[in-house]
Structures are given as structure tokens and as C-alpha cells.
Coordinates of C-alpha atoms in Angstrom, one line a residue:
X622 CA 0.0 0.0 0.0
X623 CA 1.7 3.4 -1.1
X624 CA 2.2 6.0 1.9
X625 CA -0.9 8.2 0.7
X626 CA -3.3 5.8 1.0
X627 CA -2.3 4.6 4.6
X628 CA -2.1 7.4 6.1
X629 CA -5.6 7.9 4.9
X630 CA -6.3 4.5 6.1
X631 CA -5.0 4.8 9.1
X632 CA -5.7 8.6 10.1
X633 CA -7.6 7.6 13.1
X634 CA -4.4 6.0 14.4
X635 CA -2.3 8.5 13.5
X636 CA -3.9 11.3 15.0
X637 CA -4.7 9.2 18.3
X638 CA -1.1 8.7 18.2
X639 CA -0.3 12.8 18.2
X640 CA -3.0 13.3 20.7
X641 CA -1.3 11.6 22.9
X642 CA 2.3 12.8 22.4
X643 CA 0.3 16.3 22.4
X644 CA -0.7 15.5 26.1
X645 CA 2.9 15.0 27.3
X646 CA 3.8 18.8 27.0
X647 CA 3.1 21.1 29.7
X648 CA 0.8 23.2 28.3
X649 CA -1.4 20.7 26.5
X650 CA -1.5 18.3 29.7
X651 CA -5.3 19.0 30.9
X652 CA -6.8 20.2 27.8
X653 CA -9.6 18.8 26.1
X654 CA -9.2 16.0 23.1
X655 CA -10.3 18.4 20.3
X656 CA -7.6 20.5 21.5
X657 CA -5.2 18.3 21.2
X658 CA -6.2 16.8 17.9
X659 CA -6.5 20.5 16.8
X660 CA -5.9 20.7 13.3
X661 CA -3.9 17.7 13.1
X662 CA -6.8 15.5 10.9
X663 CA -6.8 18.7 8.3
X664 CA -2.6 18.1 8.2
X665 CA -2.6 15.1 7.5
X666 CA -5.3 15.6 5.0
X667 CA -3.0 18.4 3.3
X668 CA -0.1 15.8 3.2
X669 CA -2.1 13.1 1.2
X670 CA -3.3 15.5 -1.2
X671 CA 0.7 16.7 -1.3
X672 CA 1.9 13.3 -2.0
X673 CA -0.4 12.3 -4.2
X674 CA 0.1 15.3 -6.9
X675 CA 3.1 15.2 -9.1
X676 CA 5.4 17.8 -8.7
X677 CA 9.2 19.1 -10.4
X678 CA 12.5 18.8 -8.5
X679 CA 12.5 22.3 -8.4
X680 CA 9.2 22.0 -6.3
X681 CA 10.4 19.3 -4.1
X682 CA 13.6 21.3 -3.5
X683 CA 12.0 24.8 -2.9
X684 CA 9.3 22.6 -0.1
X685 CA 12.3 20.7 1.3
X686 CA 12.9 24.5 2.3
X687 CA 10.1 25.6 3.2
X688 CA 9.5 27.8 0.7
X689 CA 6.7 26.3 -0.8
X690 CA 3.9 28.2 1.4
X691 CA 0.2 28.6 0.3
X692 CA -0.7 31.7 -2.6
X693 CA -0.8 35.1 -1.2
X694 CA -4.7 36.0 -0.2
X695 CA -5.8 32.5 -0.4
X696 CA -7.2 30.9 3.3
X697 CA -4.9 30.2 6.3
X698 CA -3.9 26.5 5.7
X699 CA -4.1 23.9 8.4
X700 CA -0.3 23.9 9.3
X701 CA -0.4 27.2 9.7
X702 CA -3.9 27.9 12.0
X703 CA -2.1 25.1 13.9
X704 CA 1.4 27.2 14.6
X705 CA -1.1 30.0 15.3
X706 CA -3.4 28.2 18.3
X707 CA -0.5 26.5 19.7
X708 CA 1.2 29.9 20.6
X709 CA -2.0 31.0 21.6
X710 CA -2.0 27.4 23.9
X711 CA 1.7 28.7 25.8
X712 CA 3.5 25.8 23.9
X713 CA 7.6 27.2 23.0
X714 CA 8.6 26.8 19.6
X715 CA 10.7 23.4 20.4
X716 CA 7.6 22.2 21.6
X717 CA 5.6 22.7 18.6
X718 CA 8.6 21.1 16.2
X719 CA 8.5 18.6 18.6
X720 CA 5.0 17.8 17.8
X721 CA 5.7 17.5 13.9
X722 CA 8.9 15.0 15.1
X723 CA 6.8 13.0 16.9
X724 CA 4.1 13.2 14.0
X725 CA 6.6 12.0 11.3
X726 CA 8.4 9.6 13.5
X727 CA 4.7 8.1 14.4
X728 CA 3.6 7.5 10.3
X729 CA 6.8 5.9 9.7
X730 CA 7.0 3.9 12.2
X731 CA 3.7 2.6 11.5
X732 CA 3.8 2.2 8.3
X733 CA 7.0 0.0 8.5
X734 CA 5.1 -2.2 11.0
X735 CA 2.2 -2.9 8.7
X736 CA 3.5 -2.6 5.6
X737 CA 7.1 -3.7 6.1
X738 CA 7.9 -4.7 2.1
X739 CA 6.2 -1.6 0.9
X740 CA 8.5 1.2 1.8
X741 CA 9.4 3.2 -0.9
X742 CA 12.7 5.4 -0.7
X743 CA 11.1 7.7 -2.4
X744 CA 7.5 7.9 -1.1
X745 CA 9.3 8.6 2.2
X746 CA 11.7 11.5 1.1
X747 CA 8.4 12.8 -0.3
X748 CA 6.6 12.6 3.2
X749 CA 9.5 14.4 5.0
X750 CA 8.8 17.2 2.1
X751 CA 5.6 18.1 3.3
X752 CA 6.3 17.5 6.7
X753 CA 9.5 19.8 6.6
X754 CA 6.4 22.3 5.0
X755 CA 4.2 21.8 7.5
X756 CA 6.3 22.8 10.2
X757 CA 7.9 25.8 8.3
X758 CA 4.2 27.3 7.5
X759 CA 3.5 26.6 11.5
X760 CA 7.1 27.8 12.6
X761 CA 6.3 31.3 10.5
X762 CA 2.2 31.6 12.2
X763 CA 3.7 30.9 15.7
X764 CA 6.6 33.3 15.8
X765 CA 4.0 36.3 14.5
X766 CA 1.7 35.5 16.7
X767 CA 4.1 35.2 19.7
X768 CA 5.1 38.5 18.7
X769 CA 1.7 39.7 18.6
X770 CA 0.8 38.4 22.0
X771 CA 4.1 39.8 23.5
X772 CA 3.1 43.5 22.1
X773 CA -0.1 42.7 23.6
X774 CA 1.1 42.0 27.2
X775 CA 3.8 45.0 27.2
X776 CA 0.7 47.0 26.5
X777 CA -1.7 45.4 29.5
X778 CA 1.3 46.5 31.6
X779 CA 0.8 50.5 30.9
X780 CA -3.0 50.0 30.2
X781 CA -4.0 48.1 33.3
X782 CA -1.6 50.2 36.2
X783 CA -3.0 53.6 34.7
X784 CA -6.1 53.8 36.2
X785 CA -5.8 53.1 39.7
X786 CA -2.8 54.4 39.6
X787 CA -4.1 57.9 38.7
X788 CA -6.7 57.4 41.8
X789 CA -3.8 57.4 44.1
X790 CA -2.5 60.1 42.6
X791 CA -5.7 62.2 42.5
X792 CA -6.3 61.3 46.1
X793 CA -2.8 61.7 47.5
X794 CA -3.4 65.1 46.3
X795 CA -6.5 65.4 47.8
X796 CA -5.1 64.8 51.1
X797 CA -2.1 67.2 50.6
X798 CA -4.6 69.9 50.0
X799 CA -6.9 68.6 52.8
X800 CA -4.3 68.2 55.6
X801 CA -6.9 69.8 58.3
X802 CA -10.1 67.9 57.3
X803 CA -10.2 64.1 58.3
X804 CA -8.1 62.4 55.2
X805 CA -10.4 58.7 56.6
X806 CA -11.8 58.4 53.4
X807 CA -9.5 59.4 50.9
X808 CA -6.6 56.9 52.4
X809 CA -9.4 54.6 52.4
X810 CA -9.6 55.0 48.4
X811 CA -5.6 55.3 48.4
X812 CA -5.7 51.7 49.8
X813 CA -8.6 50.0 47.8
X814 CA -6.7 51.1 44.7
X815 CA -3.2 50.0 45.8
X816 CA -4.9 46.2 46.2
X817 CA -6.6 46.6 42.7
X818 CA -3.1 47.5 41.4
X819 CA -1.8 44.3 43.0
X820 CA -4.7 42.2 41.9
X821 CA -4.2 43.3 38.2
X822 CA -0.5 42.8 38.7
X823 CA -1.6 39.1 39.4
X824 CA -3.3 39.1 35.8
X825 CA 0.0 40.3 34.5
X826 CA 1.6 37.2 36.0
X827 CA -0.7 35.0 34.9
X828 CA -0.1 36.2 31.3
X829 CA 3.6 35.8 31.9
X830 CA 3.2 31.8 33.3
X831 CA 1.5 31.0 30.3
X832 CA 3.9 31.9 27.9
X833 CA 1.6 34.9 26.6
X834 CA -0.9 32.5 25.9
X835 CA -4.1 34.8 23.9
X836 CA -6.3 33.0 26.3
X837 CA -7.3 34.7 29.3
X838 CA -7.4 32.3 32.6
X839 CA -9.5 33.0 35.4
X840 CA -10.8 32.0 38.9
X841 CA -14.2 31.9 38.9
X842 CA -15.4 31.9 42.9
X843 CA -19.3 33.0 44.2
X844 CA -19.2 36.9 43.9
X845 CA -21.9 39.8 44.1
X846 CA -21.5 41.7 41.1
X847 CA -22.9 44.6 42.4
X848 CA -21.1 45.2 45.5
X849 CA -18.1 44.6 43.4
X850 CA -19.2 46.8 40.8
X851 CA -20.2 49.7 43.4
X852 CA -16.6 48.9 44.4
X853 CA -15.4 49.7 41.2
X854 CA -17.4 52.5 40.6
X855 CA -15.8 54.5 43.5
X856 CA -12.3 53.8 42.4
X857 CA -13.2 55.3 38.9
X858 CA -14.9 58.8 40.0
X859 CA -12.2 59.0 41.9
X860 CA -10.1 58.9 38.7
X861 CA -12.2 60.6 36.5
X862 CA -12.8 63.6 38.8
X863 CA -14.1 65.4 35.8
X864 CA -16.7 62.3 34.1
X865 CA -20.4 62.2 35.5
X866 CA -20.7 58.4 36.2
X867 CA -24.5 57.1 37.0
X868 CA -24.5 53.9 38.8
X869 CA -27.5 51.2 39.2
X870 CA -28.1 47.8 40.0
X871 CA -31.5 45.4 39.3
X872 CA -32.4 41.8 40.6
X873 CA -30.0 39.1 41.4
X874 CA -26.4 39.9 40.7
X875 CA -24.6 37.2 42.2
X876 CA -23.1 34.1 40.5
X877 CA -19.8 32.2 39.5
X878 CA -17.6 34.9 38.5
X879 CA -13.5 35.9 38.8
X880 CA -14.6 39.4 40.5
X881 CA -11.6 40.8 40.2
X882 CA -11.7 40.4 36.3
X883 CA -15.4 41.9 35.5
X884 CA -14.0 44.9 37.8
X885 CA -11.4 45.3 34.9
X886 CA -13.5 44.6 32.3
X887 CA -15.9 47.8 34.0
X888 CA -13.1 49.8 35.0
X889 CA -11.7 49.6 30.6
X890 CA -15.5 50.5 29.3
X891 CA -16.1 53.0 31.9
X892 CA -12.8 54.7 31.0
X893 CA -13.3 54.0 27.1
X894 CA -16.3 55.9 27.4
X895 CA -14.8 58.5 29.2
X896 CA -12.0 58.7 26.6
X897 CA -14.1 59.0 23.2
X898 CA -17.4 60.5 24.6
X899 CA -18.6 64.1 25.1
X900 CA -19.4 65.5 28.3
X901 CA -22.5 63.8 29.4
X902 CA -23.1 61.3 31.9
X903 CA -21.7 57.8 31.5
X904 CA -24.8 55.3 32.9
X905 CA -23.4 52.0 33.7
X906 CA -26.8 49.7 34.6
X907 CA -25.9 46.2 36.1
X908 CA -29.2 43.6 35.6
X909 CA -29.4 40.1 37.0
X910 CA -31.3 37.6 34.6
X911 CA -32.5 33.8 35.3
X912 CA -29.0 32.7 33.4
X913 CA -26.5 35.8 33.2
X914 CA -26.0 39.1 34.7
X915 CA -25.7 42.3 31.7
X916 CA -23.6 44.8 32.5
X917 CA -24.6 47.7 30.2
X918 CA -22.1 50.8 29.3
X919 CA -23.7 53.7 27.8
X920 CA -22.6 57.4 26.5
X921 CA -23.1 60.3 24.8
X922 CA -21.0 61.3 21.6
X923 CA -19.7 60.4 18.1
X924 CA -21.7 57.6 16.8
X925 CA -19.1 54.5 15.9
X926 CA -19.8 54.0 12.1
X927 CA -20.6 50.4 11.6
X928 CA -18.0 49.3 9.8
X929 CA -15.2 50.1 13.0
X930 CA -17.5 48.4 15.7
X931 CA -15.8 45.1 14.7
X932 CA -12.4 46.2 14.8
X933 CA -13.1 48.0 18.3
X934 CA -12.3 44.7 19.7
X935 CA -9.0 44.0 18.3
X936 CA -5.6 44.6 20.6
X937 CA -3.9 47.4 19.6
X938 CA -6.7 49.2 17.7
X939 CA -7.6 53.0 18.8
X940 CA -10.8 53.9 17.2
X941 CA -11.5 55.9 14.1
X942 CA -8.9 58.0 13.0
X943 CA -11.1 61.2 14.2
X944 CA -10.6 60.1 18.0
X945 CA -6.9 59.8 18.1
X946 CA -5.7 63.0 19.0
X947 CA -8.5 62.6 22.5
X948 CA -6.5 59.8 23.2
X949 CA -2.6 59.5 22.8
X950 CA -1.6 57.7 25.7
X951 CA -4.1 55.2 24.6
X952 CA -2.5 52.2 23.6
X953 CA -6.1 50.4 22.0
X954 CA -6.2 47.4 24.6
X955 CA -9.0 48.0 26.8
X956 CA -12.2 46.9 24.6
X957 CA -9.7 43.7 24.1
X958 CA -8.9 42.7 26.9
X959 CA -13.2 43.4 27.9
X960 CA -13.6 40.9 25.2
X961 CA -10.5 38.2 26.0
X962 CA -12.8 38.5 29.6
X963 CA -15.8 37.8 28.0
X964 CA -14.6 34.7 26.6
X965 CA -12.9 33.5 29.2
X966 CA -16.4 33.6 31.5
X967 CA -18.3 31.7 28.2
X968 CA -19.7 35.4 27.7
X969 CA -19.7 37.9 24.8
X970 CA -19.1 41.3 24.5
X971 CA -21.5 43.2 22.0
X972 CA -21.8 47.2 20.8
X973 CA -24.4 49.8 19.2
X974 CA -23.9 52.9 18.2
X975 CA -26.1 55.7 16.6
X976 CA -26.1 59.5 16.8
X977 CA -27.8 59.0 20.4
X978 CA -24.5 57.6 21.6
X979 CA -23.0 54.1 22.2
X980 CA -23.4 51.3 24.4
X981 CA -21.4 48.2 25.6
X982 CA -23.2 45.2 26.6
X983 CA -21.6 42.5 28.2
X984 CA -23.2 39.4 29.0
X985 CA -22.0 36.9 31.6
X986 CA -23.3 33.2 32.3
X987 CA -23.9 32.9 36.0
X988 CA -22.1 29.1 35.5
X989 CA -19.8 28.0 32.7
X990 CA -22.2 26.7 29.9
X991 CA -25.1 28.9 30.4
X992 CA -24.7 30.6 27.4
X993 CA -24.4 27.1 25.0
X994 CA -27.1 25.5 26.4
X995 CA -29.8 28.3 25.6

């Protein structure tokens, strides 16, 4: 039996095979079998189709080297997505090429068991071809988006320590200037914000042990969403000194939630709205459902042309082009990182805008699956 046609034959095997090499690395240990398995079926799929075409020795030469990468503009291929969710997983790069070793070493193996007369000198230097191509279109995904992700983190770093850290610096000049009035409540502020700092230095970390994985982690643990909120909400008018910020709560707001995260997520809408909005009041309305709790952002201003609402949520992005100059400490993270939050709860994050003004609305399953199962 030619290579082609058992590896299509025996795909099952084969990808049971790297599913459970994929489970030895760190990383990968406890995730799920589709993760694992990830786009390793499509792969192998590409490789059959590879094998089976003819092709010139230039062509085998120039894929030998990885230079034989899918047409400009045409879809991401399989090999590629894969480099991509692997970063995205915390794997290293010698743990990736370590999953295309074990991968080729696996077939081979394999196929000299079963088909011991059959091997073909050729067939085989053929195989390594598009394996060597496999790995060279994941090698290329994984290092951009490492990069990406590492950009990304840099910029939590300066996103995440502004805002509290202006309260303490708004306050502390509060009490400078209010030396003989009781400074209770003011140190009180100066101490709620110097915990948040730490808690969102915690976040940082977190990024950090995961090897700037794009996934977002988080401890879920019973929490009030309103007292966390009203929490929240204190530490940002005392940032925004200047911003009118309108607060309310309605029915049942407690749940499984990582508190400290949906105070971020608040605290990067709240000041997003302050950022791009006029002058009016920013209403943040929190509502508990039968399945999720909505926490609702709205604001005066610019209407958001349709066409940038998508884009909003994207790391790095700043808005339209007409915003920039309100902004240019901004570094575009906040409405990501709401979003990477949203995921990680099995929520979603949505947004309308019209002349009236725009609103966030995030949505946020009291228990993981709440969302799927409706």
C-alpha cells in the first residue's frame, strides 16, 4: 500500500497517536481531546493531497525548504492555524517542532510495521517534504503571533496600572490639600486602589506563566457583582474627577464569577467611554437575569460607524482616525482585553452605536455553559 493511502487508512491511528504525544507537553497536559487533535486530521489531509500530486524537482527542492507556502490571499492552511493556536495554547517553539517530530516519526513507524515490504525510498523522502512544509508554514504563524501576543502583554502593563494608579494620585493630592479635614476616606480610596493594582499585577503574571498564551485564565469563585461593581465604581470617579458616572443595579447579581476580572473589564468600558465620549453622563446599569448578569455601558457622543464596531475589539486598535488625538496615551487594549474576559467567563461582549450615543453590553453566564445550552 503506497504512503498516501495509509495514512488515509489509518488517520484515526495517526492522529490518536499525536494526541497523545500532544498530552505530554506542559501546556497541553489538561486540555480537552479536540484541543489536542486540533488541526492535526486537516494536516494530514494536506499531506495526502501533497503526496499524491506530481510535482518538479525544483518543487520538491524549494518545499524541502520551506518555501513552498500557500498563494498570497488564499485561506490560512491547516499547518499554519495550527502554529497560530499553539502559541495561543503557551507551547515554545521546540515544543511545537517537537509535535511535527513525533508526528513524522509516528507514520513511519507505522507504516514500517504494517507494511514492512512496501517502503518506498522515495514515497518517504516525499513525506519528509511536506512534513518539513508543515512545520515551516506553523514555525512562521507561531513566531508572529508570539510577537503579537508579547506586544499585547507589554501594553496590558501600561493599560492596566493607569487607572488606579491615577486614583492614588488624585487622592494623595486630595489629602495634601486637605491636611486639616479628616483624610479617613480618601486613604481609604488610596488603599482600595493600591490592592486593585496588586490584583491586576496578578493578571499580568498570569499572562507571563502561560507563555503569553491569547487566552485569558480566570478564577471563577461565588461573587456579588454589584457590590463589586459599586466597588469599582468608586475607584473610577475617583479617577475621573471630571466624568459624570451614573450607577444602578436590578435583581439578582450574584453568580460564578473571577470578580476581580469583571472589575477590569468595568473599569476599561467605563474609562473608554470616558475617553471618546462628550461631556454627558456615563450610565453603567448592572441587571441580573435567570441565566446571566448584563452589565450595560452607555454614552453620549460620536456615533461609531458600523463598519469600525468590529475592529473596536481587536488589541492594539484605537478607534476611528477622528478620536486619536483625544487619546494619545491610549495604547487600544481596553475593549480587548473586555472581550478576551468575556470569553474566558463563556460570555460575549456586544456594541451599538447611533447618533444618540454608544453602548457596551456584556453578557455573563452565572455558570460556565449557560450561554451554550440556551
Amino acid at each position: 500500500m503506497r504512503l498516501a493511502e495509509f495514512i488515509k487508512v489509518h488517520s484515526d491511528t495517526i492522529v490518536a497517536q499525536a494526541a497523545q504525544y500532544a498530552r505530554t507537553l506542559a501546556p497541553l497536559a489538561h486540555e480537552s481531546e479536540s484541543t489536542l487533535r486540533d488541526h492535526i486530521p486537516k494536516i494530514l489531509q494536506a499531506i495526502v493531497l501533497d503526496l499524491e500530486n506530481r510535482q518538479s524537482p525544483g518543487e520538491a527542492h524549494a518545499k524541502s525548504l520551506g518555501q513552498g507556502a500557500a498563494a498570497t490571499g488564499t485561506a490560512d492552511s491547516a499547518a499554519q492555524t495550527h502554529g497560530r493556536l499553539r502559541a495561543r495554547s503557551g507551547l515554545q517553539m521546540a515544543q511545537l517542532v517537537a509535535e511535527y517530530r513525533a508526528l513524522r516519526a509516528g507514520v513511519l513507524r507505522l507504516w514500517s510495521e504494517k507494511e514492512p515490504v512496501a517502503i518506498s525510498v522515495s514515497e518517504v523522502i516525499r513525506f519528509n517534504e511536506a512534513i518539513d512544509q508543515a512545520v515551516a508554514e506553523s514555525v512562521e504563524f507561531f513566531s508572529a503571533e508570539t510577537d503579537q501576543l508579547r506586544n499585547v502583554f507589554l501594553g496590558v502593563l501600561g493599560h492596566d496600572l493607569r487607572g488606579p494608579l491615577n486614583a492614588i494620585l488624585l487622592t494623595a493630592e486630595l489629602i495634601s490639600r486637605k491636611t486639616k479635614d479628616s483624610p479617613l476616606s480618601e486613604v481609604g480610596v488610596l488603599i482600595r486602589s493600591g490592592r486593585r493594582m496588586s490584583s491586576l499585577l496578578d493578571t499580568l503574571l498570569q499572562y507571563n506563566r502561560s507563555a503569553l498564551g491569547g487566552g485569558m485564565s480566570i478564577h471563577r469563585g461565588l461573587a456579588d457583582l454589584g457590590k463589586e461593581c459599586a466597588a469599582e465604581i468608586e475607584l473610577l470617579r475617583a479617577a475621573l474627577p471630571h466624568a459624570r458616572i451614573d450607577f444602578s443595579v436590578e435583581g439578582d447579581t450574584e453568580g460564578l464569577f473571577d470578580a476581580s476580572a469583571v472589575r477590569e473589564a468595568l473599569g476599561n468600558l467605563v474609562n473608554n467611554a470616558a475617553t471618546y465620549g462628550d461631556d454627558g453622563p456615563i450610565s453603567v446599569t448592572l441587571t441580573g437575569t435567570v441565566d446571566t448578569v448584563l452589565l450595560k455601558v452607555a454614552n453620549t457622543g460620536k456615533e461609531i460607524p458600523s463598519s469600525e464596531i468590529p475592529k473596536l475589539f481587536q488589541a492594539l486598535q484605537r478607534g476611528t482616525a477622528a478620536h486619536l488625538s483625544e487619546s494619545r496615551t491610549s495604547l487600544g487594549l481596553g475593549l480587548f482585553i473586555v472581550q478576551q474576559i468575556a470569553t474566558a467567563h463563556g460570555g460575549q461582549i456586544q456594541c451599538a452605536s447611533s447618533a444618540a450615543g454608544t453602548t457596551f453590553e456584556l453578557v455573563l453566564p452565572r455558570e460556565v455553559g449557560s450561554l451554550a445550552g440556551r
